[in-house]
Amino acid sequence: MKHINRTAVVQQITDTGVVPLFYNKDIETAKKIVKACYDGGVRAVEFTARGTHAHEVFSELIKFSNEELPGMLLGVGSITDAAAASLYMQIGASFIVTPVLREDIAKVCNRRKVLWMPGCGTLTEIAAAEELGCEIIKLFPGAIYGADFVKAIKGPQPWTRIMPTGGVSTEKENLEKWFKAGVCCVGMGSNLIFSNEKNEYDYKAITNTIKNTISTINAVRS
């Protein structure tokens, strides 16, 4: 298992500016989704571990990515305890995303020097996470807190890196609002990785949407 320094992971995520996130129990479908993200220019994807035997799907994604998608980083979201974090790191996760701040997860990730991004909702939680070595804060649900919350946090703590998830869309106005407030990147699910009413994916459309989103982020940043 190849280990990637977490500082490099942070850099890769922030350089691109967007982390797509998804879950699908079908291994072949999951592979096609990750490939569509890769073709769109993304180099970090969050697999949300919400289903039974999700670790088996993720294991196959790691093998596929290592063989077919050079430079792609795969992380795991919806992690709620240290045991699950350890399992996915052993499989090959490059980063761990959690819905809440948990010290037990922080410890196991720090022990392996793996990036972890906890869900925080107050300045006190954010400060506590950073004391535990957190590099990027997950703000969820982003729509509830809003860009003004990010701007307020960045006032006393300009060093804090924030990734809002939930309430982030591909429209320029939305992205401009978040990045001007000071986020380092954004997380997006169904706005990037979408299917029709029959749960069928248009992988080319996903790739094009991601390409356009990255282009918009670059324009907003400049």
mmCIF file with all atom_site columns, C-alpha atoms in Angstrom:
data_model
loop_
_atom_site.group_PDB
_atom_site.id
_atom_site.type_symbol
_atom_site.label_atom_id
_atom_site.label_alt_id
_atom_site.label_comp_id
_atom_site.label_asym_id
_atom_site.label_entity_id
_atom_site.label_seq_id
_atom_site.pdbx_PDB_ins_code
_atom_site.Cartn_x
_atom_site.Cartn_y
_atom_site.Cartn_z
_atom_site.occupancy
_atom_site.B_iso_or_equiv
_atom_site.pdbx_formal_charge
_atom_site.auth_seq_id
_atom_site.auth_comp_id
_atom_site.auth_asym_id
_atom_site.auth_atom_id
_atom_site.pdbx_PDB_model_num
ATOM 1   C CA . MET A 1 1   ? 0.000   0.000  0.000   1.00 0.00 ? 1   MET A CA 1
ATOM 2   C CA . LYS A 1 2   ? 1.505   3.304  -1.116  1.00 0.00 ? 2   LYS A CA 1
ATOM 3   C CA . HIS A 1 3   ? 1.281   6.111  1.432   1.00 0.00 ? 3   HIS A CA 1
ATOM 4   C CA . ILE A 1 4   ? 0.861   9.683  0.234   1.00 0.00 ? 4   ILE A CA 1
ATOM 5   C CA . ASN A 1 5   ? 1.923   12.451 2.593   1.00 0.00 ? 5   ASN A CA 1
ATOM 6   C CA . ARG A 1 6   ? -1.155  14.235 3.890   1.00 0.00 ? 6   ARG A CA 1
ATOM 7   C CA . THR A 1 7   ? 0.324   17.631 3.089   1.00 0.00 ? 7   THR A CA 1
ATOM 8   C CA . ALA A 1 8   ? 0.429   16.553 -0.561  1.00 0.00 ? 8   ALA A CA 1
ATOM 9   C CA . VAL A 1 9   ? -3.178  15.368 -0.302  1.00 0.00 ? 9   VAL A CA 1
ATOM 10  C CA . VAL A 1 10  ? -4.247  18.755 1.060   1.00 0.00 ? 10  VAL A CA 1
ATOM 11  C CA . GLN A 1 11  ? -2.414  20.477 -1.785  1.00 0.00 ? 11  GLN A CA 1
ATOM 12  C CA . GLN A 1 12  ? -4.005  18.279 -4.429  1.00 0.00 ? 12  GLN A CA 1
ATOM 13  C CA . ILE A 1 13  ? -7.497  18.840 -3.061  1.00 0.00 ? 13  ILE A CA 1
ATOM 14  C CA . THR A 1 14  ? -7.108  22.601 -2.726  1.00 0.00 ? 14  THR A CA 1
ATOM 15  C CA . ASP A 1 15  ? -5.450  22.972 -6.129  1.00 0.00 ? 15  ASP A CA 1
ATOM 16  C CA . THR A 1 16  ? -8.466  21.417 -7.871  1.00 0.00 ? 16  THR A CA 1
ATOM 17  C CA . GLY A 1 17  ? -10.951 23.125 -5.590  1.00 0.00 ? 17  GLY A CA 1
ATOM 18  C CA . VAL A 1 18  ? -13.680 20.485 -5.711  1.00 0.00 ? 18  VAL A CA 1
ATOM 19  C CA . VAL A 1 19  ? -14.155 17.011 -4.233  1.00 0.00 ? 19  VAL A CA 1
ATOM 20  C CA . PRO A 1 20  ? -16.982 14.950 -5.770  1.00 0.00 ? 20  PRO A CA 1
ATOM 21  C CA . LEU A 1 21  ? -18.642 12.520 -3.390  1.00 0.00 ? 21  LEU A CA 1
ATOM 22  C CA . PHE A 1 22  ? -20.847 9.525  -4.076  1.00 0.00 ? 22  PHE A CA 1
ATOM 23  C CA . TYR A 1 23  ? -21.885 6.040  -3.058  1.00 0.00 ? 23  TYR A CA 1
ATOM 24  C CA . ASN A 1 24  ? -22.886 3.162  -5.300  1.00 0.00 ? 24  ASN A CA 1
ATOM 25  C CA . LYS A 1 25  ? -23.043 -0.469 -4.279  1.00 0.00 ? 25  LYS A CA 1
ATOM 26  C CA . ASP A 1 26  ? -22.310 -1.745 -7.788  1.00 0.00 ? 26  ASP A CA 1
ATOM 27  C CA . ILE A 1 27  ? -18.567 -2.066 -8.293  1.00 0.00 ? 27  ILE A CA 1
ATOM 28  C CA . GLU A 1 28  ? -18.572 -1.567 -12.068 1.00 0.00 ? 28  GLU A CA 1
ATOM 29  C CA . THR A 1 29  ? -20.801 1.490  -11.824 1.00 0.00 ? 29  THR A CA 1
ATOM 30  C CA . ALA A 1 30  ? -18.572 2.932  -9.102  1.00 0.00 ? 30  ALA A CA 1
ATOM 31  C CA . LYS A 1 31  ? -15.509 2.428  -11.311 1.00 0.00 ? 31  LYS A CA 1
ATOM 32  C CA . LYS A 1 32  ? -17.176 4.277  -14.201 1.00 0.00 ? 32  LYS A CA 1
ATOM 33  C CA . ILE A 1 33  ? -18.113 7.150  -11.917 1.00 0.00 ? 33  ILE A CA 1
ATOM 34  C CA . VAL A 1 34  ? -14.558 7.519  -10.636 1.00 0.00 ? 34  VAL A CA 1
ATOM 35  C CA . LYS A 1 35  ? -13.236 7.336  -14.210 1.00 0.00 ? 35  LYS A CA 1
ATOM 36  C CA . ALA A 1 36  ? -15.690 10.069 -15.277 1.00 0.00 ? 36  ALA A CA 1
ATOM 37  C CA . CYS A 1 37  ? -14.437 12.247 -12.415 1.00 0.00 ? 37  CYS A CA 1
ATOM 38  C CA . TYR A 1 38  ? -10.838 11.596 -13.419 1.00 0.00 ? 38  TYR A CA 1
ATOM 39  C CA . ASP A 1 39  ? -11.537 12.459 -17.055 1.00 0.00 ? 39  ASP A CA 1
ATOM 40  C CA . GLY A 1 40  ? -13.123 15.693 -15.867 1.00 0.00 ? 40  GLY A CA 1
ATOM 41  C CA . GLY A 1 41  ? -9.905  16.743 -14.133 1.00 0.00 ? 41  GLY A CA 1
ATOM 42  C CA . VAL A 1 42  ? -10.624 15.771 -10.536 1.00 0.00 ? 42  VAL A CA 1
ATOM 43  C CA . ARG A 1 43  ? -7.824  14.085 -8.613  1.00 0.00 ? 43  ARG A CA 1
ATOM 44  C CA . ALA A 1 44  ? -9.595  13.415 -5.295  1.00 0.00 ? 44  ALA A CA 1
ATOM 45  C CA . VAL A 1 45  ? -12.946 11.668 -4.845  1.00 0.00 ? 45  VAL A CA 1
ATOM 46  C CA . GLU A 1 46  ? -14.842 10.864 -1.641  1.00 0.00 ? 46  GLU A CA 1
ATOM 47  C CA . PHE A 1 47  ? -16.604 7.499  -1.514  1.00 0.00 ? 47  PHE A CA 1
ATOM 48  C CA . THR A 1 48  ? -19.329 7.763  1.125   1.00 0.00 ? 48  THR A CA 1
ATOM 49  C CA . ALA A 1 49  ? -19.353 4.467  3.017   1.00 0.00 ? 49  ALA A CA 1
ATOM 50  C CA . ARG A 1 50  ? -23.076 4.208  3.685   1.00 0.00 ? 50  ARG A CA 1
ATOM 51  C CA . GLY A 1 51  ? -23.972 0.757  2.433   1.00 0.00 ? 51  GLY A CA 1
ATOM 52  C CA . THR A 1 52  ? -23.521 -2.826 3.548   1.00 0.00 ? 52  THR A CA 1
ATOM 53  C CA . HIS A 1 53  ? -20.140 -4.185 2.419   1.00 0.00 ? 53  HIS A CA 1
ATOM 54  C CA . ALA A 1 54  ? -19.139 -0.718 1.212   1.00 0.00 ? 54  ALA A CA 1
ATOM 55  C CA . HIS A 1 55  ? -15.547 -1.555 2.127   1.00 0.00 ? 55  HIS A CA 1
ATOM 56  C CA . GLU A 1 56  ? -15.546 -4.300 -0.517  1.00 0.00 ? 56  GLU A CA 1
ATOM 57  C CA . VAL A 1 57  ? -16.562 -1.832 -3.217  1.00 0.00 ? 57  VAL A CA 1
ATOM 58  C CA . PHE A 1 58  ? -13.940 0.631  -2.013  1.00 0.00 ? 58  PHE A CA 1
ATOM 59  C CA . SER A 1 59  ? -11.248 -2.038 -2.090  1.00 0.00 ? 59  SER A CA 1
ATOM 60  C CA . GLU A 1 60  ? -11.985 -2.700 -5.753  1.00 0.00 ? 60  GLU A CA 1
ATOM 61  C CA . LEU A 1 61  ? -11.978 1.043  -6.472  1.00 0.00 ? 61  LEU A CA 1
ATOM 62  C CA . ILE A 1 62  ? -8.517  1.350  -4.936  1.00 0.00 ? 62  ILE A CA 1
ATOM 63  C CA . LYS A 1 63  ? -7.186  -1.463 -7.125  1.00 0.00 ? 63  LYS A CA 1
ATOM 64  C CA . PHE A 1 64  ? -8.810  0.057  -10.212 1.00 0.00 ? 64  PHE A CA 1
ATOM 65  C CA . SER A 1 65  ? -7.509  3.538  -9.453  1.00 0.00 ? 65  SER A CA 1
ATOM 66  C CA . ASN A 1 66  ? -3.961  2.318  -8.814  1.00 0.00 ? 66  ASN A CA 1
ATOM 67  C CA . GLU A 1 67  ? -3.919  0.450  -12.119 1.00 0.00 ? 67  GLU A CA 1
ATOM 68  C CA . GLU A 1 68  ? -5.862  2.800  -14.401 1.00 0.00 ? 68  GLU A CA 1
ATOM 69  C CA . LEU A 1 69  ? -5.958  6.322  -12.934 1.00 0.00 ? 69  LEU A CA 1
ATOM 70  C CA . PRO A 1 70  ? -2.476  7.601  -12.033 1.00 0.00 ? 70  PRO A CA 1
ATOM 71  C CA . GLY A 1 71  ? -2.540  10.409 -9.502  1.00 0.00 ? 71  GLY A CA 1
ATOM 72  C CA . MET A 1 72  ? -6.118  9.833  -8.360  1.00 0.00 ? 72  MET A CA 1
ATOM 73  C CA . LEU A 1 73  ? -6.711  9.979  -4.595  1.00 0.00 ? 73  LEU A CA 1
ATOM 74  C CA . LEU A 1 74  ? -9.643  8.086  -3.114  1.00 0.00 ? 74  LEU A CA 1
ATOM 75  C CA . GLY A 1 75  ? -10.974 8.964  0.310   1.00 0.00 ? 75  GLY A CA 1
ATOM 76  C CA . VAL A 1 76  ? -13.879 7.722  2.392   1.00 0.00 ? 76  VAL A CA 1
ATOM 77  C CA . GLY A 1 77  ? -16.707 9.727  3.941   1.00 0.00 ? 77  GLY A CA 1
ATOM 78  C CA . SER A 1 78  ? -19.416 9.081  6.534   1.00 0.00 ? 78  SER A CA 1
ATOM 79  C CA . ILE A 1 79  ? -16.880 7.499  8.883   1.00 0.00 ? 79  ILE A CA 1
ATOM 80  C CA . THR A 1 80  ? -18.195 7.482  12.473  1.00 0.00 ? 80  THR A CA 1
ATOM 81  C CA . ASP A 1 81  ? -15.630 5.545  14.514  1.00 0.00 ? 81  ASP A CA 1
ATOM 82  C CA . ALA A 1 82  ? -11.932 4.774  14.735  1.00 0.00 ? 82  ALA A CA 1
ATOM 83  C CA . ALA A 1 83  ? -12.346 1.126  13.736  1.00 0.00 ? 83  ALA A CA 1
ATOM 84  C CA . ALA A 1 84  ? -13.952 2.055  10.426  1.00 0.00 ? 84  ALA A CA 1
ATOM 85  C CA . ALA A 1 85  ? -11.277 4.690  9.793   1.00 0.00 ? 85  ALA A CA 1
ATOM 86  C CA . SER A 1 86  ? -8.548  2.114  10.428  1.00 0.00 ? 86  SER A CA 1
ATOM 87  C CA . LEU A 1 87  ? -10.209 -0.393 8.097   1.00 0.00 ? 87  LEU A CA 1
ATOM 88  C CA . TYR A 1 88  ? -10.413 2.028  5.193   1.00 0.00 ? 88  TYR A CA 1
ATOM 89  C CA . MET A 1 89  ? -6.893  3.333  5.725   1.00 0.00 ? 89  MET A CA 1
ATOM 90  C CA . GLN A 1 90  ? -5.637  -0.238 5.629   1.00 0.00 ? 90  GLN A CA 1
ATOM 91  C CA . ILE A 1 91  ? -7.467  -0.733 2.323   1.00 0.00 ? 91  ILE A CA 1
ATOM 92  C CA . GLY A 1 92  ? -5.798  2.383  0.943   1.00 0.00 ? 92  GLY A CA 1
ATOM 93  C CA . ALA A 1 93  ? -7.865  5.502  1.698   1.00 0.00 ? 93  ALA A CA 1
ATOM 94  C CA . SER A 1 94  ? -5.881  8.699  1.123   1.00 0.00 ? 94  SER A CA 1
ATOM 95  C CA . PHE A 1 95  ? -8.190  10.736 3.366   1.00 0.00 ? 95  PHE A CA 1
ATOM 96  C CA . ILE A 1 96  ? -11.008 10.235 5.853   1.00 0.00 ? 96  ILE A CA 1
ATOM 97  C CA . VAL A 1 97  ? -14.109 12.448 6.127   1.00 0.00 ? 97  VAL A CA 1
ATOM 98  C CA . THR A 1 98  ? -16.350 12.364 9.187   1.00 0.00 ? 98  THR A CA 1
ATOM 99  C CA . PRO A 1 99  ? -19.796 13.898 9.875   1.00 0.00 ? 99  PRO A CA 1
ATOM 100 C CA . VAL A 1 100 ? -18.724 15.021 13.362  1.00 0.00 ? 100 VAL A CA 1
ATOM 101 C CA . LEU A 1 101 ? -15.558 15.753 15.329  1.00 0.00 ? 101 LEU A CA 1
ATOM 102 C CA . ARG A 1 102 ? -14.286 12.607 17.051  1.00 0.00 ? 102 ARG A CA 1
ATOM 103 C CA . GLU A 1 103 ? -10.989 12.449 18.886  1.00 0.00 ? 103 GLU A CA 1
ATOM 104 C CA . ASP A 1 104 ? -10.679 8.679  18.424  1.00 0.00 ? 104 ASP A CA 1
ATOM 105 C CA . ILE A 1 105 ? -10.730 9.086  14.642  1.00 0.00 ? 105 ILE A CA 1
ATOM 106 C CA . ALA A 1 106 ? -8.239  11.946 14.853  1.00 0.00 ? 106 ALA A CA 1
ATOM 107 C CA . LYS A 1 107 ? -5.805  9.754  16.773  1.00 0.00 ? 107 LYS A CA 1
ATOM 108 C CA . VAL A 1 108 ? -5.828  6.788  14.393  1.00 0.00 ? 108 VAL A CA 1
ATOM 109 C CA . CYS A 1 109 ? -5.501  9.040  11.354  1.00 0.00 ? 109 CYS A CA 1
ATOM 110 C CA . ASN A 1 110 ? -2.702  11.092 12.887  1.00 0.00 ? 110 ASN A CA 1
ATOM 111 C CA . ARG A 1 111 ? -0.889  7.894  13.831  1.00 0.00 ? 111 ARG A CA 1
ATOM 112 C CA . ARG A 1 112 ? -0.728  6.991  10.128  1.00 0.00 ? 112 ARG A CA 1
ATOM 113 C CA . LYS A 1 113 ? -0.265  10.608 8.981   1.00 0.00 ? 113 LYS A CA 1
ATOM 114 C CA . VAL A 1 114 ? -3.487  10.388 6.956   1.00 0.00 ? 114 VAL A CA 1
ATOM 115 C CA . LEU A 1 115 ? -5.576  13.488 6.244   1.00 0.00 ? 115 LEU A CA 1
ATOM 116 C CA . TRP A 1 116 ? -8.892  13.576 8.117   1.00 0.00 ? 116 TRP A CA 1
ATOM 117 C CA . MET A 1 117 ? -11.656 16.144 7.625   1.00 0.00 ? 117 MET A CA 1
ATOM 118 C CA . PRO A 1 118 ? -14.189 16.348 10.474  1.00 0.00 ? 118 PRO A CA 1
ATOM 119 C CA . GLY A 1 119 ? -17.621 17.907 10.301  1.00 0.00 ? 119 GLY A CA 1
ATOM 120 C CA . CYS A 1 120 ? -17.702 20.999 12.520  1.00 0.00 ? 120 CYS A CA 1
ATOM 121 C CA . GLY A 1 121 ? -20.383 23.601 13.131  1.00 0.00 ? 121 GLY A CA 1
ATOM 122 C CA . THR A 1 122 ? -18.955 26.090 15.628  1.00 0.00 ? 122 THR A CA 1
ATOM 123 C CA . LEU A 1 123 ? -15.758 28.040 16.081  1.00 0.00 ? 123 LEU A CA 1
ATOM 124 C CA . THR A 1 124 ? -15.091 26.052 19.256  1.00 0.00 ? 124 THR A CA 1
ATOM 125 C CA . GLU A 1 125 ? -15.356 22.754 17.362  1.00 0.00 ? 125 GLU A CA 1
ATOM 126 C CA . ILE A 1 126 ? -13.120 24.067 14.595  1.00 0.00 ? 126 ILE A CA 1
ATOM 127 C CA . ALA A 1 127 ? -10.475 25.202 17.094  1.00 0.00 ? 127 ALA A CA 1
ATOM 128 C CA . ALA A 1 128 ? -10.638 21.834 18.856  1.00 0.00 ? 128 ALA A CA 1
ATOM 129 C CA . ALA A 1 129 ? -10.225 19.990 15.545  1.00 0.00 ? 129 ALA A CA 1
ATOM 130 C CA . GLU A 1 130 ? -7.198  22.075 14.639  1.00 0.00 ? 130 GLU A CA 1
ATOM 131 C CA . GLU A 1 131 ? -5.664  21.389 18.048  1.00 0.00 ? 131 GLU A CA 1
ATOM 132 C CA . LEU A 1 132 ? -5.976  17.701 17.121  1.00 0.00 ? 132 LEU A CA 1
ATOM 133 C CA . GLY A 1 133 ? -4.090  18.305 13.873  1.00 0.00 ? 133 GLY A CA 1
ATOM 134 C CA . CYS A 1 134 ? -6.935  18.862 11.416  1.00 0.00 ? 134 CYS A CA 1
ATOM 135 C CA . GLU A 1 135 ? -5.901  20.474 8.114   1.00 0.00 ? 135 GLU A CA 1
ATOM 136 C CA . ILE A 1 136 ? -9.309  20.918 6.432   1.00 0.00 ? 136 ILE A CA 1
ATOM 137 C CA . ILE A 1 137 ? -12.661 21.411 8.179   1.00 0.00 ? 137 ILE A CA 1
ATOM 138 C CA . LYS A 1 138 ? -15.806 19.980 6.623   1.00 0.00 ? 138 LYS A CA 1
ATOM 139 C CA . LEU A 1 139 ? -18.734 22.395 6.965   1.00 0.00 ? 139 LEU A CA 1
ATOM 140 C CA . PHE A 1 140 ? -21.971 20.408 6.680   1.00 0.00 ? 140 PHE A CA 1
ATOM 141 C CA . PRO A 1 141 ? -24.658 21.112 5.797   1.00 0.00 ? 141 PRO A CA 1
ATOM 142 C CA . GLY A 1 142 ? -23.145 24.095 4.028   1.00 0.00 ? 142 GLY A CA 1
ATOM 143 C CA . ALA A 1 143 ? -26.522 25.566 3.084   1.00 0.00 ? 143 ALA A CA 1
ATOM 144 C CA . ILE A 1 144 ? -27.497 25.919 6.744   1.00 0.00 ? 144 ILE A CA 1
ATOM 145 C CA . TYR A 1 145 ? -24.330 27.783 7.749   1.00 0.00 ? 145 TYR A CA 1
ATOM 146 C CA . GLY A 1 146 ? -23.759 29.724 4.542   1.00 0.00 ? 146 GLY A CA 1
ATOM 147 C CA . ALA A 1 147 ? -20.843 31.672 3.135   1.00 0.00 ? 147 ALA A CA 1
ATOM 148 C CA . ASP A 1 148 ? -21.201 34.402 5.771   1.00 0.00 ? 148 ASP A CA 1
ATOM 149 C CA . PHE A 1 149 ? -20.329 31.833 8.447   1.00 0.00 ? 149 PHE A CA 1
ATOM 150 C CA . VAL A 1 150 ? -17.107 31.010 6.594   1.00 0.00 ? 150 VAL A CA 1
ATOM 151 C CA . LYS A 1 151 ? -16.244 34.678 6.247   1.00 0.00 ? 151 LYS A CA 1
ATOM 152 C CA . ALA A 1 152 ? -16.833 35.209 9.976   1.00 0.00 ? 152 ALA A CA 1
ATOM 153 C CA . ILE A 1 153 ? -14.583 32.256 10.902  1.00 0.00 ? 153 ILE A CA 1
ATOM 154 C CA . LYS A 1 154 ? -11.808 33.449 8.601   1.00 0.00 ? 154 LYS A CA 1
ATOM 155 C CA . GLY A 1 155 ? -11.735 36.777 10.450  1.00 0.00 ? 155 GLY A CA 1
ATOM 156 C CA . PRO A 1 156 ? -10.186 35.570 13.724  1.00 0.00 ? 156 PRO A CA 1
ATOM 157 C CA . GLN A 1 157 ? -8.717  32.427 12.143  1.00 0.00 ? 157 GLN A CA 1
ATOM 158 C CA . PRO A 1 158 ? -7.400  33.215 8.636   1.00 0.00 ? 158 PRO A CA 1
ATOM 159 C CA . TRP A 1 159 ? -5.358  30.004 8.695   1.00 0.00 ? 159 TRP A CA 1
ATOM 160 C CA . THR A 1 160 ? -8.451  27.779 8.863   1.00 0.00 ? 160 THR A CA 1
ATOM 161 C CA . ARG A 1 161 ? -9.194  25.756 5.737   1.00 0.00 ? 161 ARG A CA 1
ATOM 162 C CA . ILE A 1 162 ? -12.893 25.033 5.174   1.00 0.00 ? 162 ILE A CA 1
ATOM 163 C CA . MET A 1 163 ? -14.666 22.716 2.714   1.00 0.00 ? 163 MET A CA 1
ATOM 164 C CA . PRO A 1 164 ? -18.451 23.236 2.638   1.00 0.00 ? 164 PRO A CA 1
ATOM 165 C CA . THR A 1 165 ? -20.560 20.269 1.547   1.00 0.00 ? 165 THR A CA 1
ATOM 166 C CA . GLY A 1 166 ? -24.296 20.432 1.010   1.00 0.00 ? 166 GLY A CA 1
ATOM 167 C CA . GLY A 1 167 ? -25.722 23.605 -0.472  1.00 0.00 ? 167 GLY A CA 1
ATOM 168 C CA . VAL A 1 168 ? -22.909 23.933 -3.015  1.00 0.00 ? 168 VAL A CA 1
ATOM 169 C CA . SER A 1 169 ? -23.910 23.988 -6.678  1.00 0.00 ? 169 SER A CA 1
ATOM 170 C CA . THR A 1 170 ? -22.122 24.273 -10.011 1.00 0.00 ? 170 THR A CA 1
ATOM 171 C CA . GLU A 1 171 ? -23.487 27.763 -10.806 1.00 0.00 ? 171 GLU A CA 1
ATOM 172 C CA . LYS A 1 172 ? -20.919 30.541 -10.936 1.00 0.00 ? 172 LYS A CA 1
ATOM 173 C CA . GLU A 1 173 ? -22.859 32.725 -8.486  1.00 0.00 ? 173 GLU A CA 1
ATOM 174 C CA . ASN A 1 174 ? -22.882 29.966 -5.891  1.00 0.00 ? 174 ASN A CA 1
ATOM 175 C CA . LEU A 1 175 ? -19.217 29.059 -6.287  1.00 0.00 ? 175 LEU A CA 1
ATOM 176 C CA . GLU A 1 176 ? -18.181 32.702 -6.305  1.00 0.00 ? 176 GLU A CA 1
ATOM 177 C CA . LYS A 1 177 ? -20.012 33.252 -3.026  1.00 0.00 ? 177 LYS A CA 1
ATOM 178 C CA . TRP A 1 178 ? -18.187 30.390 -1.293  1.00 0.00 ? 178 TRP A CA 1
ATOM 179 C CA . PHE A 1 179 ? -14.684 31.071 -2.630  1.00 0.00 ? 179 PHE A CA 1
ATOM 180 C CA . LYS A 1 180 ? -14.884 34.801 -2.015  1.00 0.00 ? 180 LYS A CA 1
ATOM 181 C CA . ALA A 1 181 ? -15.836 33.967 1.576   1.00 0.00 ? 181 ALA A CA 1
ATOM 182 C CA . GLY A 1 182 ? -12.557 32.064 1.864   1.00 0.00 ? 182 GLY A CA 1
ATOM 183 C CA . VAL A 1 183 ? -13.179 28.334 1.396   1.00 0.00 ? 183 VAL A CA 1
ATOM 184 C CA . CYS A 1 184 ? -10.227 26.259 0.168   1.00 0.00 ? 184 CYS A CA 1
ATOM 185 C CA . CYS A 1 185 ? -12.415 23.807 -1.760  1.00 0.00 ? 185 CYS A CA 1
ATOM 186 C CA . VAL A 1 186 ? -15.993 22.548 -1.985  1.00 0.00 ? 186 VAL A CA 1
ATOM 187 C CA . GLY A 1 187 ? -17.599 19.129 -1.779  1.00 0.00 ? 187 GLY A CA 1
ATOM 188 C CA . MET A 1 188 ? -20.427 18.206 -4.146  1.00 0.00 ? 188 MET A CA 1
ATOM 189 C CA . GLY A 1 189 ? -22.570 15.124 -4.544  1.00 0.00 ? 189 GLY A CA 1
ATOM 190 C CA . SER A 1 190 ? -25.607 14.894 -6.817  1.00 0.00 ? 190 SER A CA 1
ATOM 191 C CA . ASN A 1 191 ? -24.899 18.238 -8.494  1.00 0.00 ? 191 ASN A CA 1
ATOM 192 C CA . LEU A 1 192 ? -21.822 16.627 -10.043 1.00 0.00 ? 192 LEU A CA 1
ATOM 193 C CA . ILE A 1 193 ? -22.597 12.911 -10.010 1.00 0.00 ? 193 ILE A CA 1
ATOM 194 C CA . PHE A 1 194 ? -26.187 12.635 -11.164 1.00 0.00 ? 194 PHE A CA 1
ATOM 195 C CA . SER A 1 195 ? -28.451 9.933  -12.571 1.00 0.00 ? 195 SER A CA 1
ATOM 196 C CA . ASN A 1 196 ? -31.878 9.846  -14.197 1.00 0.00 ? 196 ASN A CA 1
ATOM 197 C CA . GLU A 1 197 ? -35.131 8.504  -12.751 1.00 0.00 ? 197 GLU A CA 1
ATOM 198 C CA . LYS A 1 198 ? -34.009 4.978  -13.694 1.00 0.00 ? 198 LYS A CA 1
ATOM 199 C CA . ASN A 1 199 ? -30.765 5.444  -11.731 1.00 0.00 ? 199 ASN A CA 1
ATOM 200 C CA . GLU A 1 200 ? -28.767 5.454  -14.979 1.00 0.00 ? 200 GLU A CA 1
ATOM 201 C CA . TYR A 1 201 ? -25.641 7.598  -15.274 1.00 0.00 ? 201 TYR A CA 1
ATOM 202 C CA . ASP A 1 202 ? -24.506 9.665  -18.248 1.00 0.00 ? 202 ASP A CA 1
ATOM 203 C CA . TYR A 1 203 ? -20.775 9.434  -17.612 1.00 0.00 ? 203 TYR A CA 1
ATOM 204 C CA . LYS A 1 204 ? -19.854 11.839 -20.401 1.00 0.00 ? 204 LYS A CA 1
ATOM 205 C CA . ALA A 1 205 ? -22.217 14.437 -18.948 1.00 0.00 ? 205 ALA A CA 1
ATOM 206 C CA . ILE A 1 206 ? -20.639 13.959 -15.508 1.00 0.00 ? 206 ILE A CA 1
ATOM 207 C CA . THR A 1 207 ? -17.171 14.477 -17.006 1.00 0.00 ? 207 THR A CA 1
ATOM 208 C CA . ASN A 1 208 ? -18.263 17.639 -18.812 1.00 0.00 ? 208 ASN A CA 1
ATOM 209 C CA . THR A 1 209 ? -19.990 19.031 -15.713 1.00 0.00 ? 209 THR A CA 1
ATOM 210 C CA . ILE A 1 210 ? -16.852 18.511 -13.660 1.00 0.00 ? 210 ILE A CA 1
ATOM 211 C CA . LYS A 1 211 ? -14.670 20.118 -16.335 1.00 0.00 ? 211 LYS A CA 1
ATOM 212 C CA . ASN A 1 212 ? -16.956 23.164 -16.423 1.00 0.00 ? 212 ASN A CA 1
ATOM 213 C CA . THR A 1 213 ? -17.065 23.360 -12.626 1.00 0.00 ? 213 THR A CA 1
ATOM 214 C CA . ILE A 1 214 ? -13.281 23.322 -12.306 1.00 0.00 ? 214 ILE A CA 1
ATOM 215 C CA . SER A 1 215 ? -13.056 25.968 -15.003 1.00 0.00 ? 215 SER A CA 1
ATOM 216 C CA . THR A 1 216 ? -15.553 28.136 -13.124 1.00 0.00 ? 216 THR A CA 1
ATOM 217 C CA . ILE A 1 217 ? -13.639 27.704 -9.862  1.00 0.00 ? 217 ILE A CA 1
ATOM 218 C CA . ASN A 1 218 ? -10.404 28.729 -11.552 1.00 0.00 ? 218 ASN A CA 1
ATOM 219 C CA . ALA A 1 219 ? -12.114 31.815 -12.982 1.00 0.00 ? 219 ALA A CA 1
ATOM 220 C CA . VAL A 1 220 ? -13.614 32.743 -9.613  1.00 0.00 ? 220 VAL A CA 1
ATOM 221 C CA . ARG A 1 221 ? -10.270 32.335 -7.866  1.00 0.00 ? 221 ARG A CA 1
ATOM 222 C CA . SER A 1 222 ? -8.447  34.502 -10.372 1.00 0.00 ? 222 SER A CA 1
#
